[in-house]
Coordinates of C-alpha atoms and ligand atoms in Angstrom, one line a residue:
M195 CA 18.8 -25.2 -15.8
V196 CA 16.0 -22.6 -16.3
K197 CA 15.7 -20.5 -13.2
K198 CA 12.3 -19.3 -12.0
E199 CA 13.6 -16.5 -10.0
L200 CA 16.4 -13.9 -10.5
N201 CA 18.0 -12.1 -7.6
I202 CA 18.6 -8.5 -8.2
A203 CA 21.0 -6.1 -6.5
V204 CA 20.2 -2.4 -7.1
L205 CA 23.3 -0.2 -6.5
G206 CA 22.2 3.3 -5.8
F207 CA 19.0 4.3 -4.0
G208 CA 18.8 7.8 -5.4
T209 CA 16.1 9.0 -7.8
V210 CA 16.5 6.3 -10.4
G211 CA 17.2 3.5 -7.8
A212 CA 14.1 4.4 -5.9
G213 CA 12.1 4.3 -9.2
V214 CA 13.4 0.9 -10.0
V215 CA 12.6 -0.5 -6.5
K216 CA 9.1 1.1 -6.7
M217 CA 8.4 -0.4 -10.1
L218 CA 9.7 -3.9 -9.2
L219 CA 7.5 -3.9 -6.1
R220 CA 4.4 -2.2 -7.7
N221 CA 4.4 -4.3 -10.9
A222 CA 5.9 -7.5 -9.5
E223 CA 3.1 -9.8 -10.6
L224 CA 2.7 -8.3 -14.1
I225 CA 6.5 -8.5 -14.6
A226 CA 6.7 -12.1 -13.4
G227 CA 3.8 -13.0 -15.7
R228 CA 5.5 -11.4 -18.7
C229 CA 9.0 -12.9 -18.3
G230 CA 8.1 -16.1 -16.6
K231 CA 10.5 -15.4 -13.7
K232 CA 10.2 -13.6 -10.4
L233 CA 12.5 -10.6 -10.1
S234 CA 13.4 -10.5 -6.4
L235 CA 15.2 -7.6 -4.7
K236 CA 18.1 -9.2 -2.8
Y237 CA 20.0 -6.0 -2.1
I238 CA 19.4 -2.2 -2.3
V239 CA 22.7 -0.5 -1.8
D240 CA 23.3 3.1 -0.8
L241 CA 25.6 4.9 1.6
D242 CA 22.6 6.8 3.0
L243 CA 20.4 4.2 4.8
K244 CA 18.3 6.7 6.7
R245 CA 16.6 8.9 4.1
D246 CA 12.9 8.2 3.7
R247 CA 12.3 7.5 0.0
G248 CA 8.6 6.8 0.7
I249 CA 9.0 3.1 -0.1
K250 CA 8.4 0.2 2.1
V251 CA 11.4 -2.0 1.1
P252 CA 11.5 -5.7 2.0
D253 CA 13.2 -6.4 5.3
G254 CA 17.0 -7.0 5.3
V255 CA 17.7 -5.8 1.7
L256 CA 19.0 -2.3 2.5
T257 CA 22.8 -2.2 2.9
A258 CA 25.8 0.1 2.4
D259 CA 28.1 -2.7 1.3
A260 CA 28.1 -2.8 -2.5
L261 CA 31.0 -5.3 -2.6
Q262 CA 28.9 -7.8 -0.6
A263 CA 26.1 -7.5 -3.2
V264 CA 28.3 -7.8 -6.3
N265 CA 30.2 -10.7 -4.8
D266 CA 27.2 -12.6 -3.5
P267 CA 26.9 -15.9 -5.6
E268 CA 23.1 -15.7 -5.2
V269 CA 22.8 -12.4 -7.1
N270 CA 22.1 -12.9 -10.8
V271 CA 21.7 -9.3 -12.0
V272 CA 23.3 -6.1 -10.8
V273 CA 21.5 -2.8 -11.5
E274 CA 24.0 0.1 -11.4
V275 CA 22.2 3.5 -11.0
I276 CA 24.8 5.3 -8.9
G277 CA 26.0 7.6 -11.7
G278 CA 29.5 9.0 -12.3
V279 CA 32.5 6.8 -13.1
E280 CA 33.9 5.6 -9.8
P281 CA 33.1 3.6 -7.8
A282 CA 30.3 2.6 -10.2
K283 CA 32.7 1.2 -12.8
K284 CA 34.5 -0.9 -10.3
F285 CA 31.3 -2.5 -9.1
I286 CA 30.2 -3.2 -12.7
E287 CA 33.5 -4.8 -13.5
T288 CA 33.4 -7.0 -10.4
A289 CA 29.8 -8.0 -11.2
L290 CA 30.7 -9.0 -14.8
R291 CA 33.8 -10.9 -13.6
N292 CA 31.5 -12.7 -11.2
K293 CA 29.3 -13.7 -14.2
K294 CA 26.4 -11.4 -13.2
Y295 CA 24.4 -9.6 -15.8
V296 CA 24.5 -5.8 -15.5
V297 CA 21.9 -3.1 -16.2
T298 CA 23.1 0.5 -16.1
S299 CA 21.6 3.9 -16.7
N300 CA 25.2 5.4 -16.7
K301 CA 25.8 7.2 -20.0
E302 CA 29.2 8.4 -18.9
I303 CA 30.4 4.9 -18.3
I304 CA 28.8 3.4 -21.4
A305 CA 30.2 6.3 -23.6
K306 CA 33.7 6.0 -22.2
Y307 CA 34.1 2.4 -21.3
G308 CA 31.2 0.6 -23.0
L309 CA 33.4 -1.3 -25.5
E310 CA 35.7 -2.7 -22.8
L311 CA 32.8 -3.6 -20.5
R312 CA 31.0 -5.3 -23.3
E313 CA 34.2 -7.4 -24.0
L314 CA 34.4 -8.3 -20.3
A315 CA 30.8 -9.3 -20.3
V316 CA 31.2 -11.5 -23.4
R317 CA 34.3 -13.2 -21.9
N318 CA 32.2 -14.0 -18.9
K319 CA 29.2 -15.1 -21.0
V320 CA 26.9 -12.5 -19.6
N321 CA 25.8 -9.1 -20.9
I322 CA 25.6 -5.4 -20.0
L323 CA 22.4 -3.6 -21.0
F324 CA 22.0 0.2 -21.0
E325 CA 18.6 1.3 -22.4
A326 CA 18.3 4.0 -19.7
S327 CA 21.6 5.6 -20.7
A328 CA 20.1 7.7 -23.5
G329 CA 16.6 9.1 -23.8
G330 CA 15.5 8.0 -20.3
G331 CA 12.2 6.1 -20.7
I332 CA 12.2 6.3 -24.5
P333 CA 13.1 2.8 -25.9
I334 CA 15.5 4.2 -28.5
I335 CA 18.4 1.8 -27.8
N336 CA 16.3 -1.3 -28.2
A337 CA 14.8 0.2 -31.3
L338 CA 18.2 0.8 -32.9
A339 CA 19.6 -2.6 -31.9
G340 CA 16.4 -4.5 -32.7
A341 CA 13.4 -3.3 -34.6
L342 CA 15.3 -0.9 -36.8
A343 CA 18.5 -3.0 -37.1
G344 CA 17.8 -4.0 -40.7
N345 CA 18.0 -0.4 -41.9
N346 CA 20.9 1.6 -43.1
I347 CA 20.5 4.5 -40.8
R348 CA 21.0 7.8 -42.6
R349 CA 20.4 10.3 -39.9
I350 CA 19.7 10.3 -36.2
Y351 CA 19.0 13.6 -34.4
G352 CA 17.0 15.1 -31.6
I353 CA 16.7 16.4 -28.1
V354 CA 18.3 14.1 -25.6
N355 CA 18.8 16.4 -22.6
G356 CA 15.8 17.3 -20.4
T357 CA 17.6 19.9 -18.3
T358 CA 18.6 22.1 -21.2
N359 CA 15.3 21.6 -22.9
Y360 CA 13.6 22.8 -19.8
I361 CA 15.8 25.9 -19.6
L362 CA 15.3 26.7 -23.3
T363 CA 11.5 26.2 -23.0
R364 CA 11.4 28.6 -20.0
M365 CA 13.5 31.2 -22.0
H366 CA 10.9 30.9 -24.8
E367 CA 7.8 31.0 -22.6
A368 CA 8.8 33.5 -20.0
G369 CA 11.3 35.6 -22.0
A370 CA 13.8 34.7 -19.2
G371 CA 17.6 35.0 -19.6
F372 CA 19.8 31.9 -19.4
A373 CA 20.9 32.6 -15.8
E374 CA 17.4 33.1 -14.6
A375 CA 16.0 30.0 -16.4
L376 CA 19.0 27.9 -15.0
K377 CA 18.2 29.0 -11.5
E378 CA 14.6 28.0 -11.9
A379 CA 15.6 24.6 -13.3
Q380 CA 17.9 24.1 -10.3
A381 CA 15.2 25.1 -7.8
L382 CA 12.9 22.5 -9.4
G383 CA 15.6 19.8 -9.3
Y384 CA 16.0 19.6 -13.1
A385 CA 19.5 21.0 -13.1
E386 CA 22.3 20.2 -10.7
A387 CA 24.2 22.7 -8.6
D388 CA 27.1 22.3 -11.0
P389 CA 25.2 22.3 -14.3
T390 CA 28.3 22.0 -16.5
N391 CA 27.5 18.5 -17.8
D392 CA 24.1 19.5 -19.1
V393 CA 24.5 23.1 -20.2
D394 CA 27.8 22.6 -22.0
G395 CA 26.5 19.6 -23.9
C396 CA 28.7 16.9 -22.4
D397 CA 25.7 14.8 -21.4
V398 CA 24.4 15.1 -25.0
A399 CA 27.8 14.1 -26.4
Y400 CA 27.8 10.9 -24.2
K401 CA 24.3 10.1 -25.4
L402 CA 25.1 10.8 -29.1
S403 CA 28.2 8.6 -29.0
I404 CA 26.0 5.8 -27.6
L405 CA 23.2 6.2 -30.1
A406 CA 25.5 6.8 -33.1
G407 CA 27.5 3.8 -32.1
L408 CA 24.4 1.6 -32.6
A409 CA 23.1 3.6 -35.6
F410 CA 26.3 3.6 -37.6
D411 CA 28.1 0.4 -36.4
S412 CA 31.1 2.0 -34.9
H413 CA 32.5 3.2 -31.6
F414 CA 32.9 7.0 -31.5
N415 CA 34.9 8.8 -28.9
Y416 CA 32.6 11.3 -27.3
E417 CA 35.4 13.7 -26.9
D418 CA 35.8 13.9 -30.6
I419 CA 32.2 15.0 -31.1
Y420 CA 31.9 18.7 -32.0
R421 CA 30.1 20.3 -29.0
E422 CA 28.6 23.7 -28.2
G423 CA 26.3 24.2 -25.2
I424 CA 23.6 26.8 -24.4
R425 CA 25.4 29.2 -22.1
R426 CA 25.8 31.9 -24.7
V427 CA 22.1 31.8 -25.8
S428 CA 20.5 35.1 -24.9
A429 CA 16.9 36.2 -24.4
V430 CA 17.3 38.4 -27.6
D431 CA 18.3 35.3 -29.7
I432 CA 15.2 33.4 -28.4
A433 CA 12.9 36.4 -29.2
L434 CA 14.4 36.8 -32.7
A435 CA 14.1 33.0 -33.2
R436 CA 10.4 33.2 -32.6
E437 CA 10.1 36.3 -34.8
F438 CA 11.8 34.4 -37.7
G439 CA 9.6 31.3 -37.2
Y440 CA 12.0 29.2 -35.2
V441 CA 12.3 27.6 -31.7
L442 CA 15.8 27.2 -30.2
K443 CA 16.7 23.7 -29.1
L444 CA 19.9 21.9 -28.1
L445 CA 20.3 19.0 -30.6
A446 CA 22.4 16.0 -31.0
V447 CA 22.9 15.4 -34.8
G448 CA 24.3 12.3 -36.5
V449 CA 24.5 12.0 -40.3
A450 CA 26.0 9.1 -42.3
H451 CA 28.1 10.3 -45.2
G452 CA 29.3 7.9 -47.8
G453 CA 31.9 5.2 -47.0
D454 CA 33.2 5.3 -43.5
Q455 CA 32.5 8.9 -42.7
V456 CA 30.0 10.1 -40.1
E457 CA 29.0 13.6 -39.0
L458 CA 28.4 14.0 -35.3
R459 CA 27.7 17.3 -33.6
V460 CA 26.0 18.8 -30.5
H461 CA 24.9 22.4 -30.6
P462 CA 21.9 24.8 -30.4
V463 CA 19.7 24.9 -33.5
M464 CA 16.9 27.2 -34.4
V465 CA 14.3 24.5 -35.4
P466 CA 11.5 25.6 -37.7
Q467 CA 8.3 26.0 -35.8
S468 CA 6.6 23.5 -38.2
H469 CA 9.1 20.7 -37.3
P470 CA 7.8 18.3 -34.6
L471 CA 11.0 18.9 -32.5
A472 CA 9.8 22.5 -32.0
A473 CA 6.9 21.2 -30.0
V474 CA 9.1 19.1 -27.6
N475 CA 9.0 21.2 -24.5
D476 CA 10.1 21.1 -20.8
A477 CA 12.1 18.1 -19.8
F478 CA 10.9 15.9 -22.7
N479 CA 13.2 14.3 -25.2
A480 CA 12.6 13.3 -28.8
V481 CA 14.8 11.4 -31.3
F482 CA 14.3 11.2 -35.0
V483 CA 15.8 8.2 -36.8
E484 CA 15.8 8.0 -40.6
G485 CA 16.4 4.5 -42.1
D486 CA 16.7 3.6 -45.8
C487 CA 13.7 1.2 -45.5
V488 CA 11.6 2.5 -42.6
G489 CA 11.9 6.2 -43.6
E490 CA 11.5 8.7 -40.8
T491 CA 10.6 7.6 -37.3
M492 CA 10.2 9.7 -34.2
F493 CA 10.6 8.6 -30.6
Y494 CA 9.2 10.9 -27.9
G495 CA 8.9 10.7 -24.1
R496 CA 10.4 11.6 -20.8
G497 CA 14.2 11.6 -21.0
A498 CA 14.8 11.6 -17.2
G499 CA 13.0 11.2 -13.9
E500 CA 12.4 8.5 -11.4
L501 CA 9.8 6.2 -13.0
P502 CA 10.5 6.9 -16.7
T503 CA 14.2 6.0 -16.3
A504 CA 13.2 3.0 -14.1
S505 CA 10.9 1.9 -16.9
A506 CA 14.0 1.5 -19.2
V507 CA 16.0 -0.2 -16.5
V508 CA 13.2 -2.7 -15.7
G509 CA 12.7 -3.3 -19.5
D510 CA 16.4 -4.4 -19.6
L511 CA 15.8 -6.6 -16.5
I512 CA 12.9 -8.3 -18.3
D513 CA 15.0 -8.8 -21.5
I514 CA 17.7 -10.5 -19.3
A515 CA 15.1 -12.6 -17.6
L516 CA 13.7 -13.8 -20.9
H517 CA 17.2 -14.8 -22.1
Y518 CA 18.8 -15.9 -18.9
G519 CA 20.5 -19.3 -19.1
L520 CA 19.9 -19.6 -22.8
D521 CA 23.0 -18.5 -24.6
G522 CA 24.2 -16.0 -22.0
V523 CA 24.5 -13.0 -24.3
N524 CA 21.7 -11.1 -26.1
P525 CA 23.1 -10.7 -29.6
A526 CA 21.0 -7.7 -30.4
L527 CA 22.8 -5.2 -28.2
H528 CA 26.4 -4.7 -29.1
F529 CA 29.2 -2.3 -29.2
Q530 CA 31.3 -2.0 -32.3
P531 CA 35.0 -1.2 -32.6
A532 CA 36.0 2.2 -33.9
R533 CA 35.7 1.7 -37.7
K534 CA 34.3 5.0 -38.9
K535 CA 35.8 8.5 -39.0
L536 CA 34.2 11.7 -38.0
V537 CA 33.8 14.4 -40.7
P538 CA 35.6 17.5 -39.5
V539 CA 33.1 20.1 -38.4
G540 CA 34.5 22.6 -40.9
E541 CA 33.3 20.3 -43.7
T542 CA 29.7 20.2 -42.5
Y543 CA 26.9 22.3 -43.9
S544 CA 24.2 24.2 -42.0
K545 CA 22.0 27.3 -42.4
Y546 CA 22.9 30.1 -40.0
F547 CA 21.3 32.9 -38.0
I548 CA 23.8 35.7 -37.6
R549 CA 23.1 38.7 -35.4
L550 CA 25.4 41.7 -35.8
K551 CA 25.6 45.1 -34.0
V552 CA 26.8 47.6 -36.6
R553 CA 27.2 51.4 -37.0
D554 CA 24.1 52.9 -38.6
E555 CA 25.9 54.1 -41.7
T556 CA 25.5 53.9 -45.4
G557 CA 27.3 51.1 -47.0
V558 CA 27.4 48.7 -44.0
L559 CA 24.9 46.3 -45.6
A560 CA 26.9 46.3 -48.8
A561 CA 30.2 45.6 -47.0
V562 CA 28.7 42.7 -45.1
S563 CA 27.1 41.3 -48.2
R564 CA 30.4 41.5 -50.1
V565 CA 32.2 39.5 -47.5
C566 CA 29.4 36.9 -47.6
S567 CA 29.5 36.6 -51.3
D568 CA 33.4 36.4 -51.3
H569 CA 33.1 33.3 -49.1
Q570 CA 30.2 31.7 -51.0
V571 CA 27.8 32.4 -48.0
G572 CA 24.4 32.8 -49.6
I573 CA 22.0 35.2 -47.8
K574 CA 18.4 34.1 -47.6
T575 CA 17.0 37.0 -45.6
V576 CA 18.5 40.1 -43.9
Q577 CA 16.7 42.4 -41.6
Q578 CA 17.7 45.6 -39.9
K579 CA 16.4 46.1 -36.3
D580 CA 16.1 49.1 -34.0
A581 CA 18.1 51.8 -35.9
S582 CA 19.1 54.4 -33.4
G583 CA 21.0 56.6 -35.8
I584 CA 24.3 55.5 -34.1
E585 CA 24.1 51.8 -34.0
T586 CA 21.7 49.2 -35.4
E587 CA 21.3 45.4 -35.4
L588 CA 21.4 43.3 -38.5
V589 CA 19.9 39.8 -38.5
I590 CA 21.0 37.5 -41.4
I591 CA 19.7 34.1 -42.2
T592 CA 22.0 32.2 -44.7
H593 CA 21.4 29.4 -47.1
A594 CA 23.1 26.1 -46.2
V595 CA 26.8 26.8 -46.2
K596 CA 30.0 25.0 -45.3
E597 CA 31.0 25.7 -41.7
A598 CA 34.6 26.6 -42.6
A599 CA 33.4 29.2 -45.1
L600 CA 30.9 30.6 -42.6
Q601 CA 33.6 31.0 -39.9
A602 CA 35.9 32.7 -42.4
A603 CA 33.2 35.1 -43.4
V604 CA 32.2 35.8 -39.8
G605 CA 35.9 36.5 -38.9
Q606 CA 36.2 39.0 -41.8
I607 CA 32.8 40.6 -40.9
S608 CA 33.9 41.1 -37.3
A609 CA 37.0 42.9 -38.5
L610 CA 34.9 45.4 -40.7
G611 CA 35.2 49.0 -39.3
Q612 CA 31.4 49.4 -39.4
V613 CA 30.8 46.3 -37.4
V614 CA 30.6 46.8 -33.6
E615 CA 30.3 43.1 -32.7
V616 CA 29.1 39.8 -34.0
S617 CA 26.6 39.1 -31.3
S618 CA 25.4 35.5 -32.2
V619 CA 26.1 32.8 -34.8
I620 CA 23.5 30.0 -34.4
R621 CA 22.6 27.2 -36.8
A622 CA 19.1 27.6 -38.2
G623 CA 17.0 24.9 -39.8
L624 CA 17.3 21.1 -40.1
Ligands
HSE731 N1 20.8 15.4 -16.9 C1 20.1 14.5 -17.8 C2 19.1 15.3 -18.6 C3 19.5 13.4 -17.0 O1 18.8 16.4 -18.2 O2 18.6 14.8 -19.6 C4 19.0 12.2 -17.9 O3 20.0 11.6 -18.6

C-alpha cells in the first residue's frame, strides 16, 4: 500500500535537530509536493524539554522518551541527530529492528558501525541513510553513490572539517597562533570545549572512511587511516606558507592505487594559492572527486551548522519518501565489506616544507643537502631566513618524495651538530 503520509521521529533537539524541525515546518508544502507524501513530525525527543529553540513545535510531539518513539508502530522514519555512539546507536538498532527507516548525521556511528547497521537494515527490509555525516549540506554522498557511481574514482580529497578550517583561516587572516584561534572558534561555537575530535583530525578520519568507502568500494577502518591534526601548526609556518605561495589546510586525501590498494591520509597540507581549495575559508568545506570519465569535480558548501546539515537530513527523508513501500531498500547507497588494503604511509609520496633552526656556520647548508641527496630527497628551493650570526632558519621545499625516505632524512638532519632543531615538516602541494 502506498502511504500518503510518513511519521517522523527526530531524536535530538540540539542544533541539527532544531534545523530539521524548522525545515520540515517551514518547507512542509514544498516537500510534500516534491515527494508526494506529507512528512509529519510525530515525536521530537530530547532530555531538555525546557530550552527555547525559537521554534513553535506542534502540540504533543516533544518528549524525553526516545524508546517510546522508536517503538511506536506508527513511526515510519527515525532521524538520529543526537551525536556520539551511545545511546544513539541503541536507538538506531531498535528502530531498524522495528522496520523503521533511519536517517543519521552521525559520522562516528557510520564510520565505526555502518557496515553492521546496514546489514541490520537490509535484514529488516529498510535502509539507513547518512548524507549529513560527511560534508554537512554538501550532497557528496549521494553524488558518490548515484550520479558519479559509473566512474572509477581515482582520487577524492578536500576540506571536510569546518572547525579546523575556521581556525586555520583565522591564523592566516589575523596572524593568530593556534591557541588564540582555537579560543576564538570556541567563543563563536565552532569548536567544542574539548576540541580533540576536530583538531586532532579524528572527525576528518571518520568522514574520509565514509567517503572512501563509497568512492573505492570497500570498508576502511577509520583507525587505520594515517592522521595528523593541526595542534603543531604555528603562526610562523602559516606566515611562511603565505610567503612561499601556499595556504595551509587540513585535508582528507584518498587515492586509488592499482589492484586493491588505496592510500588514505589526514594531515595539514600547504595548498598552492592557485588551487581552488586555497580559497575555501572559514567553516566551509570542499571536496574534489576525480573519476575516470567525469574528470575533476568539486563540491563546495557549508560543512556544518543548523540548516545546512538539516538540508542533507531532509534530502534523505525525501529520498526515503520517494522509495517508501516500493522495494524497501534504496540500492544506490551501500556499504561494502573490507576488500581493499591501505598503502602504508611510508610508501606514499608528497612534496614537503621543512623548517630548520641551524647554527649560522659555514657548511651547514652543504651538510643538510648531503643528507637529502643520500636519501633521494630532491630539493626544489631552499631559503635562509633571519641570520643572527649565531642561529638562522632554513626553509626547504622538496620535490615529491617517498615518506619513508623523507623521515629518514629528517631524522639524520636533526642529528647533525649544526642543526639546533627541526621546527616543522609539513606536506606542501597537491
Ligand atoms: N565538528 C564538525 C566540523 C561538525 O567542524 O566540521 C560537522 O561534522
